[in-house]
Protein backbone atom coordinates (compact mmCIF):
# COMPACT_ATOMS: atom_id res chain seq x y z
CA UNK A 1 0.00 0.00 0.00
CA UNK A 2 1.21 3.52 -0.76
CA UNK A 3 0.13 6.59 1.20
CA UNK A 4 0.01 8.70 -1.96
CA UNK A 5 -2.73 6.45 -3.40
CA UNK A 6 -4.77 6.74 -0.20
CA UNK A 7 -4.47 10.53 -0.21
CA UNK A 8 -5.69 10.54 -3.82
CA UNK A 9 -8.59 8.24 -2.98
CA UNK A 10 -9.77 10.51 -0.17
CA UNK A 11 -9.14 13.63 -2.25
CA UNK A 12 -11.55 12.20 -4.84
CA UNK A 13 -14.20 11.50 -2.20
CA UNK A 14 -13.95 7.72 -2.11
CA UNK A 15 -14.34 5.53 0.98
CA UNK A 16 -11.26 3.97 2.58
CA UNK A 17 -11.30 0.42 3.91
CA UNK A 18 -10.47 -0.52 7.50
CA UNK A 19 -7.15 -1.94 6.30
CA UNK A 20 -6.28 1.32 4.56
CA UNK A 21 -7.13 3.40 7.62
CA UNK A 22 -5.06 1.12 9.85
CA UNK A 23 -2.15 1.55 7.43
CA UNK A 24 -2.39 5.35 7.73
CA UNK A 25 -2.65 5.51 11.53
CA UNK A 26 0.03 2.87 12.16
CA UNK A 27 2.36 4.42 9.60
CA UNK A 28 1.95 7.92 10.94
CA UNK A 29 2.41 6.82 14.57
CA UNK A 30 5.59 4.84 13.84
CA UNK A 31 7.04 7.56 11.62
CA UNK A 32 7.00 5.73 8.28
CA UNK A 33 4.42 8.21 6.96
CA UNK A 34 5.82 11.76 7.07
CA UNK A 35 4.01 14.88 8.30
CA UNK A 36 3.56 16.27 4.77
CA UNK A 37 1.58 13.25 3.61
CA UNK A 38 -0.52 13.18 6.76
CA UNK A 39 -1.16 16.93 6.35
CA UNK A 40 -2.40 16.40 2.80
CA UNK A 41 -4.57 13.50 3.93
CA UNK A 42 -6.16 15.54 6.72
CA UNK A 43 -6.89 18.40 4.37
CA UNK A 44 -8.59 15.89 2.05
CA UNK A 45 -10.70 14.70 5.01
CA UNK A 46 -11.45 18.32 5.88
CA UNK A 47 -13.04 18.83 2.45
CA UNK A 48 -14.43 15.36 1.69
CA UNK A 49 -15.42 14.19 5.19
CA UNK A 50 -15.52 10.55 6.23
CA UNK A 51 -18.38 8.04 6.24
CA UNK A 52 -19.63 6.73 9.62
CA UNK A 53 -17.76 3.47 8.96
CA UNK A 54 -14.51 5.28 8.15
CA UNK A 55 -14.87 7.50 11.22
CA UNK A 56 -15.38 4.47 13.49
CA UNK A 57 -12.37 2.70 11.97
CA UNK A 58 -10.26 5.84 12.28
CA UNK A 59 -11.26 6.10 15.97
CA UNK A 60 -10.45 2.48 16.77
CA UNK A 61 -7.12 2.66 14.93
CA UNK A 62 -6.16 5.58 17.21
CA UNK A 63 -7.38 3.65 20.28
CA UNK A 64 -5.13 0.73 19.27
CA UNK A 65 -2.10 2.99 18.74
CA UNK A 66 -1.37 2.91 22.49
CA UNK A 67 -2.38 1.48 25.87
CA UNK A 68 -5.99 0.75 26.70
CA UNK A 69 -7.23 0.96 30.27
CA UNK A 70 -8.92 -2.17 31.55
CA UNK A 71 -11.57 -1.33 34.15
CA UNK A 72 -13.01 -4.85 34.34
CA UNK A 73 -11.90 -5.12 37.99
CA UNK A 74 -14.59 -2.53 38.76
CA UNK A 75 -18.14 -3.78 39.20
CA UNK A 76 -20.97 -2.33 37.15
CA UNK A 77 -21.25 -0.23 34.03
CA UNK A 78 -18.59 2.48 34.01
CA UNK A 79 -19.99 5.68 32.54
CA UNK A 80 -17.67 8.50 31.58
CA UNK A 81 -18.77 12.07 30.97
CA UNK A 82 -16.99 14.34 28.55
CA UNK A 83 -17.49 18.03 27.89
CA UNK A 84 -16.23 19.53 24.65
CA UNK A 85 -14.99 22.45 26.72
CA UNK A 86 -16.11 25.77 28.06
CA UNK A 87 -15.41 28.39 30.68
CA UNK A 88 -16.08 27.79 34.37
CA UNK A 89 -17.44 24.29 33.73
CA UNK A 90 -17.76 22.89 37.25
CA UNK A 91 -19.94 19.91 36.25
CA UNK A 92 -17.43 17.08 36.80
CA UNK A 93 -16.85 18.14 40.42
CA UNK A 94 -20.59 17.94 41.06
CA UNK A 95 -21.45 14.92 38.93
CA UNK A 96 -18.81 12.53 40.26
CA UNK A 97 -20.14 12.40 43.85
CA UNK A 98 -23.74 13.01 42.76
CA UNK A 99 -24.11 9.95 40.52
CA UNK A 100 -21.86 7.85 42.79
CA UNK A 101 -24.37 8.56 45.58
CA UNK A 102 -27.02 6.63 43.63
CA UNK A 103 -24.66 3.73 42.91
CA UNK A 104 -23.15 4.61 39.52
CA UNK A 105 -19.42 3.70 39.49
CA UNK A 106 -17.32 6.77 38.60
CA UNK A 107 -13.79 5.75 37.64
CA UNK A 108 -12.40 9.06 36.53
CA UNK A 109 -9.07 9.41 34.83
CA UNK A 110 -8.21 13.04 34.52
CA UNK A 111 -5.49 15.34 33.33
CA UNK A 112 -4.31 18.82 34.11
CA UNK A 113 -4.29 20.41 30.70
CA UNK A 114 -4.10 23.97 29.53
CA UNK A 115 -6.90 26.44 29.82
CA UNK A 116 -8.56 29.30 31.65
CA UNK A 117 -8.62 27.31 34.86
CA UNK A 118 -6.94 24.05 35.79
CA UNK A 119 -8.39 20.64 35.02
CA UNK A 120 -10.45 18.57 37.45
CA UNK A 121 -7.36 17.34 39.29
CA UNK A 122 -5.99 20.86 39.78
CA UNK A 123 -9.34 22.00 41.12
CA UNK A 124 -9.53 19.09 43.56
CA UNK A 125 -6.01 19.82 44.77
CA UNK A 126 -7.45 22.99 46.34
CA UNK A 127 -8.52 20.57 49.06
CA UNK A 128 -5.57 20.24 51.43
CA UNK A 129 -3.92 16.80 51.17
CA UNK A 130 -5.99 15.52 48.23
CA UNK A 131 -3.90 13.62 45.71
CA UNK A 132 -4.42 11.39 42.69
CA UNK A 133 -1.12 9.50 42.78
CA UNK A 134 -2.70 6.18 43.65
CA UNK A 135 -1.95 2.75 42.23
CA UNK A 136 -4.29 1.11 39.74
CA UNK A 137 -5.28 -1.45 42.41
CA UNK A 138 -6.09 1.29 44.93
CA UNK A 139 -8.11 3.03 42.24
CA UNK A 140 -10.21 -0.08 41.48
CA UNK A 141 -10.68 -0.80 45.20
CA UNK A 142 -11.82 2.75 45.92
CA UNK A 143 -14.36 2.74 43.10
CA UNK A 144 -15.70 -0.66 44.22
CA UNK A 145 -15.96 0.55 47.82
CA UNK A 146 -17.06 4.20 47.44
CA UNK A 147 -18.25 4.25 43.80
CA UNK A 148 -15.96 7.18 43.03
CA UNK A 149 -12.24 7.84 42.64
CA UNK A 150 -10.01 10.00 40.45
CA UNK A 151 -6.61 8.95 39.18
CA UNK A 152 -4.03 10.98 37.24
CA UNK A 153 -3.44 10.04 33.64
CA UNK A 154 -0.71 7.46 33.21
CA UNK A 155 0.35 5.13 30.44
CA UNK A 156 0.59 5.94 26.79
CA UNK A 157 -3.02 6.55 25.73
CA UNK A 158 -3.80 7.32 22.06
CA UNK A 159 -0.32 8.44 20.92
CA UNK A 160 -1.73 8.65 17.36
CA UNK A 161 -4.23 11.28 18.48
CA UNK A 162 -1.54 13.33 20.22
CA UNK A 163 0.60 13.38 17.08
CA UNK A 164 -2.32 14.01 14.72
CA UNK A 165 -3.81 16.75 16.91
CA UNK A 166 -0.44 18.52 16.99
CA UNK A 167 -0.31 18.43 13.19
CA UNK A 168 -3.95 19.57 12.78
CA UNK A 169 -3.20 22.52 15.02
CA UNK A 170 -0.64 23.90 12.54
CA UNK A 171 -2.32 22.87 9.26
CA UNK A 172 -5.75 24.50 9.73
CA UNK A 173 -7.49 21.11 9.99
CA UNK A 174 -8.72 21.20 13.60
CA UNK A 175 -12.22 22.19 12.62
CA UNK A 176 -13.32 18.99 10.87
CA UNK A 177 -16.22 17.18 12.52
CA UNK A 178 -15.06 13.59 11.80
CA UNK A 179 -11.55 14.47 13.04
CA UNK A 180 -12.80 16.15 16.23
CA UNK A 181 -15.28 13.34 16.90
CA UNK A 182 -12.71 10.56 16.41
CA UNK A 183 -10.14 12.44 18.50
CA UNK A 184 -12.48 12.83 21.48
CA UNK A 185 -14.01 9.36 21.24
CA UNK A 186 -10.64 7.59 20.88
CA UNK A 187 -9.51 9.05 24.22
CA UNK A 188 -12.73 8.07 26.02
CA UNK A 189 -12.67 4.53 24.61
CA UNK A 190 -8.97 4.04 25.44
CA UNK A 191 -9.72 5.22 28.99
CA UNK A 192 -11.98 2.19 29.43
CA UNK A 193 -15.51 3.62 29.55
CA UNK A 194 -18.37 1.17 28.91
CA UNK A 195 -20.76 4.04 28.26
CA UNK A 196 -20.17 7.68 27.41
CA UNK A 197 -22.26 10.76 28.19
CA UNK A 198 -21.20 13.73 26.06
CA UNK A 199 -21.83 17.39 26.84
CA UNK A 200 -21.44 19.13 23.49
CA UNK A 201 -21.18 22.87 24.05
CA UNK A 202 -22.50 25.37 21.56
CA UNK A 203 -22.11 29.13 21.43
CA UNK A 204 -19.63 31.96 21.38
CA UNK A 205 -17.41 30.35 24.04
CA UNK A 206 -17.37 26.87 22.42
CA UNK A 207 -15.68 25.04 19.56
CA UNK A 208 -19.03 24.78 17.78
CA UNK A 209 -20.51 28.24 17.27
CA UNK A 210 -23.88 27.20 15.86
CA UNK A 211 -26.49 24.59 16.72
CA UNK A 212 -26.37 22.73 13.40
CA UNK A 213 -22.61 22.06 13.73
CA UNK A 214 -22.99 21.07 17.39
CA UNK A 215 -25.73 18.60 16.47
CA UNK A 216 -23.65 17.12 13.70
CA UNK A 217 -20.65 16.71 16.02
CA UNK A 218 -22.93 15.07 18.61
CA UNK A 219 -24.50 12.72 16.04
CA UNK A 220 -21.06 11.76 14.71
CA UNK A 221 -19.77 10.90 18.19
CA UNK A 222 -22.91 8.97 19.15
CA UNK A 223 -22.64 7.02 15.89
CA UNK A 224 -18.98 6.15 16.61
CA UNK A 225 -19.99 4.89 20.05
CA UNK A 226 -22.73 2.72 18.55
CA UNK A 227 -20.40 1.38 15.86
CA UNK A 228 -17.80 0.27 18.39
CA UNK A 229 -20.13 -1.11 21.05
CA UNK A 230 -20.08 1.67 23.66
CA UNK A 231 -23.43 3.12 24.64
CA UNK A 232 -23.18 6.83 23.93
CA UNK A 233 -25.54 9.79 24.14
CA UNK A 234 -25.05 13.55 23.92
CA UNK A 235 -26.62 16.63 25.46
CA UNK A 236 -26.18 19.91 23.60
CA UNK A 237 -25.79 22.73 26.08
CA UNK A 238 -25.20 26.45 25.99
CA UNK A 239 -21.78 28.08 26.17
CA UNK A 240 -22.76 31.62 25.24
CA UNK A 241 -21.72 32.60 28.75
CA UNK A 242 -19.71 30.89 31.51
CA UNK A 243 -21.52 28.16 33.44
CA UNK A 244 -22.41 29.03 37.03
CA UNK A 245 -20.90 32.01 38.83
CA UNK A 246 -17.37 30.87 39.68
CA UNK A 247 -14.33 30.72 37.37
CA UNK A 248 -11.25 29.55 39.24
CA UNK A 249 -10.07 26.44 41.04
CA UNK A 250 -10.89 26.72 44.76
CA UNK A 251 -13.81 29.01 43.84
CA UNK A 252 -15.26 26.25 41.65
CA UNK A 253 -14.80 23.66 44.40
CA UNK A 254 -16.87 25.91 46.65
CA UNK A 255 -19.45 26.29 43.88
CA UNK A 256 -19.60 22.49 43.51
CA UNK A 257 -20.17 22.15 47.27
CA UNK A 258 -23.02 24.69 47.08
CA UNK A 259 -24.55 22.75 44.19
CA UNK A 260 -24.31 19.43 46.05
CA UNK A 261 -26.12 21.15 48.94
CA UNK A 262 -28.89 22.14 46.54
CA UNK A 263 -28.20 25.85 46.38
CA UNK A 264 -25.83 26.20 43.47
CA UNK A 265 -26.29 28.47 40.46
CA UNK A 266 -29.47 27.62 38.53
CA UNK A 267 -27.73 26.77 35.23
CA UNK A 268 -25.03 24.57 36.81
CA UNK A 269 -27.65 22.77 38.93
CA UNK A 270 -29.88 22.13 35.92
CA UNK A 271 -27.08 20.92 33.64
CA UNK A 272 -25.76 18.56 36.34
CA UNK A 273 -29.21 17.07 36.86
CA UNK A 274 -29.68 16.62 33.11
CA UNK A 275 -26.29 15.02 32.48
CA UNK A 276 -26.51 13.06 35.73
CA UNK A 277 -29.91 11.61 34.79
CA UNK A 278 -28.52 10.30 31.52
CA UNK A 279 -25.45 8.86 33.26
CA UNK A 280 -27.70 7.00 35.70
CA UNK A 281 -29.71 5.58 32.78
CA UNK A 282 -26.58 4.59 30.84
CA UNK A 283 -25.39 2.76 33.97
CA UNK A 284 -28.79 1.00 34.08
CA UNK A 285 -29.61 2.25 37.56
CA UNK A 286 -32.89 3.76 36.32
CA UNK A 287 -35.19 3.12 33.37
CA UNK A 288 -36.04 6.69 32.44
CA UNK A 289 -34.29 10.06 32.81
CA UNK A 290 -37.29 11.24 34.88
CA UNK A 291 -36.85 8.40 37.38
CA UNK A 292 -33.10 9.03 37.46
CA UNK A 293 -33.65 12.73 38.09
CA UNK A 294 -35.89 11.98 41.07
CA UNK A 295 -33.13 9.76 42.53
CA UNK A 296 -30.56 12.54 42.12
CA UNK A 297 -32.85 15.17 43.62
CA UNK A 298 -33.36 12.89 46.60
CA UNK A 299 -29.63 12.45 47.35
CA UNK A 300 -29.15 16.21 47.14
CA UNK A 301 -32.08 16.82 49.51
CA UNK A 302 -31.09 14.15 52.06
CA UNK A 303 -27.39 15.08 52.11
CA UNK A 304 -26.10 11.79 50.68
CA UNK A 305 -24.49 13.47 47.66
CA UNK A 306 -22.59 15.85 49.94
CA UNK A 307 -21.61 12.98 52.23
CA UNK A 308 -20.29 11.10 49.18
CA UNK A 309 -18.10 14.09 48.29
CA UNK A 310 -16.57 14.00 51.80
CA UNK A 311 -15.91 10.25 51.62
CA UNK A 312 -14.32 10.65 48.18
CA UNK A 313 -12.02 13.50 49.29
CA UNK A 314 -10.98 11.75 52.52
CA UNK A 315 -10.25 8.46 50.72
CA UNK A 316 -7.62 10.25 48.63
CA UNK A 317 -6.01 12.12 51.52
CA UNK A 318 -8.10 15.27 51.37
CA UNK A 319 -9.23 17.28 54.36
CA UNK A 320 -12.98 16.72 53.98
CA UNK A 321 -13.86 19.30 56.61
CA UNK A 322 -13.70 21.92 53.83
CA UNK A 323 -17.11 20.69 52.75
CA UNK A 324 -18.65 22.08 55.92
CA UNK A 325 -16.14 24.93 56.21
CA UNK A 326 -15.36 26.11 52.66
CA UNK A 327 -13.49 29.10 54.17
CA UNK A 328 -10.65 26.59 54.71
CA UNK A 329 -10.08 26.42 50.93
CA UNK A 330 -7.22 28.56 49.55
CA UNK A 331 -8.29 32.22 49.61
CA UNK A 332 -6.83 35.11 47.62
CA UNK A 333 -5.36 38.09 49.49
CA UNK A 334 -7.52 40.73 47.83
CA UNK A 335 -11.04 41.06 46.45
CA UNK A 336 -12.18 43.86 44.15
CA UNK A 337 -15.63 44.60 42.85
CA UNK A 338 -16.05 45.51 39.21
CA UNK A 339 -19.10 47.79 38.99
CA UNK A 340 -21.56 48.44 36.18
CA UNK A 341 -20.97 51.75 34.41
CA UNK A 342 -24.58 52.03 33.19
CA UNK A 343 -28.12 50.82 33.96
CA UNK A 344 -29.61 48.12 31.76
CA UNK A 345 -29.78 44.38 31.10
CA UNK A 346 -26.81 42.09 30.47
CA UNK A 347 -26.98 40.94 26.85
CA UNK A 348 -23.61 39.26 26.44
CA UNK A 349 -20.77 37.85 28.55
CA UNK A 350 -18.05 36.89 26.14
CA UNK A 351 -16.92 33.58 27.64
CA UNK A 352 -13.49 33.45 26.01
CA UNK A 353 -12.45 36.88 27.12
CA UNK A 354 -13.71 36.50 30.69
CA UNK A 355 -11.85 33.17 30.77
CA UNK A 356 -8.72 35.02 29.75
CA UNK A 357 -9.28 37.46 32.61
CA UNK A 358 -9.28 34.49 35.04
CA UNK A 359 -6.13 33.17 33.42
CA UNK A 360 -4.37 36.54 33.79
CA UNK A 361 -5.02 36.28 37.54
CA UNK A 362 -3.15 32.95 37.51
CA UNK A 363 -6.11 30.54 37.59
CA UNK A 364 -5.01 28.65 34.46
CA UNK A 365 -1.92 27.50 32.61
CA UNK A 366 -0.70 29.30 29.50
CA UNK A 367 2.02 26.69 28.92
CA UNK A 368 2.61 23.19 30.28
CA UNK A 369 5.27 24.60 32.62
CA UNK A 370 3.10 27.32 34.22
CA UNK A 371 1.99 26.89 37.80
CA UNK A 372 -1.56 27.56 38.89
CA UNK A 373 -2.73 29.80 41.72
CA UNK A 374 -5.62 27.78 43.16
CA UNK A 375 -7.03 30.68 45.19
CA UNK A 376 -7.67 33.27 42.46
CA UNK A 377 -10.52 33.73 40.00
CA UNK A 378 -13.78 35.51 39.35
CA UNK A 379 -17.28 35.41 40.76
CA UNK A 380 -19.95 36.65 38.35
CA UNK A 381 -22.89 38.41 39.99
CA UNK A 382 -24.79 39.05 36.77
CA UNK A 383 -25.61 36.68 33.93
CA UNK A 384 -27.30 37.23 30.57
CA UNK A 385 -30.84 38.54 31.08
CA UNK A 386 -30.15 40.02 34.54
CA UNK A 387 -30.92 43.69 35.19
CA UNK A 388 -28.15 45.90 36.56
CA UNK A 389 -28.00 49.38 38.08
CA UNK A 390 -25.07 51.69 37.51
CA UNK A 391 -22.58 51.16 40.36
CA UNK A 392 -23.81 47.65 41.19
CA UNK A 393 -21.09 44.94 41.28
CA UNK A 394 -21.13 42.70 38.21
CA UNK A 395 -18.01 40.67 39.02
CA UNK A 396 -15.80 40.16 42.09
CA UNK A 397 -12.12 39.61 41.36
CA UNK A 398 -10.21 37.32 43.75
CA UNK A 399 -6.55 38.23 43.26
CA UNK A 400 -3.18 37.97 44.93
CA UNK A 401 -2.04 41.19 43.30
CA UNK A 402 -3.06 44.75 44.12
CA UNK A 403 -2.82 45.74 40.47
CA UNK A 404 -5.56 44.24 38.24
CA UNK A 405 -6.04 46.81 35.47
CA UNK A 406 -5.73 44.35 32.59
CA UNK A 407 -8.17 41.95 34.26
CA UNK A 408 -10.68 44.75 34.87
CA UNK A 409 -10.35 45.87 31.26
CA UNK A 410 -11.11 42.34 30.00
CA UNK A 411 -14.15 42.06 32.26
CA UNK A 412 -15.60 45.33 30.93
CA UNK A 413 -14.87 44.19 27.38
CA UNK A 414 -16.65 40.88 27.88
CA UNK A 415 -19.85 42.34 29.39
CA UNK A 416 -22.42 44.05 27.16
CA UNK A 417 -25.28 45.94 28.82
CA UNK A 418 -28.28 47.11 26.80
CA UNK A 419 -31.56 48.95 27.28
CA UNK A 420 -33.46 46.40 25.23
CA UNK A 421 -35.28 43.35 26.55
CA UNK A 422 -32.99 40.30 26.69
CA UNK A 423 -34.14 36.66 26.87
CA UNK A 424 -32.11 34.31 29.06
CA UNK A 425 -30.32 31.83 26.76
CA UNK A 426 -31.71 28.32 26.49
CA UNK A 427 -29.52 26.00 28.58
CA UNK A 428 -30.24 22.60 26.98
CA UNK A 429 -30.86 22.67 23.24
CA UNK A 430 -31.15 19.02 22.39
CA UNK A 431 -30.38 15.44 23.30
CA UNK A 432 -28.96 13.02 20.74
CA UNK A 433 -29.22 9.27 21.30
N1 LIG B 1 -10.79 18.19 21.56
C1 LIG B 1 -10.13 17.06 21.23
O1 LIG B 1 -9.79 16.27 22.10
N2 LIG B 1 -9.87 16.82 19.94
C2 LIG B 1 -10.23 17.65 18.96
O2 LIG B 1 -9.97 17.37 17.81
C3 LIG B 1 -10.89 18.84 19.31
C4 LIG B 1 -11.17 19.08 20.61
CA1 LIG C 1 -18.57 27.70 37.27
Short mmCIF file of C-alpha atoms and ligand atoms in Angstrom, two decimals, residues 87-90 243-247 252 255 268, ligand 2:
data_model
loop_
_atom_site.label_atom_id
_atom_site.label_comp_id
_atom_site.label_asym_id
_atom_site.label_seq_id
_atom_site.Cartn_x
_atom_site.Cartn_y
_atom_site.Cartn_z
CA UNK A 87 -15.41 28.39 30.68
CA UNK A 88 -16.08 27.79 34.37
CA UNK A 89 -17.44 24.29 33.73
CA UNK A 90 -17.76 22.89 37.25
CA UNK A 243 -21.52 28.16 33.44
CA UNK A 244 -22.41 29.03 37.03
CA UNK A 245 -20.90 32.01 38.83
CA UNK A 246 -17.37 30.87 39.68
CA UNK A 247 -14.33 30.72 37.37
CA UNK A 252 -15.26 26.25 41.65
CA UNK A 255 -19.45 26.29 43.88
CA UNK A 268 -25.03 24.57 36.81
CA1 LIG B 2 -18.57 27.70 37.27
#
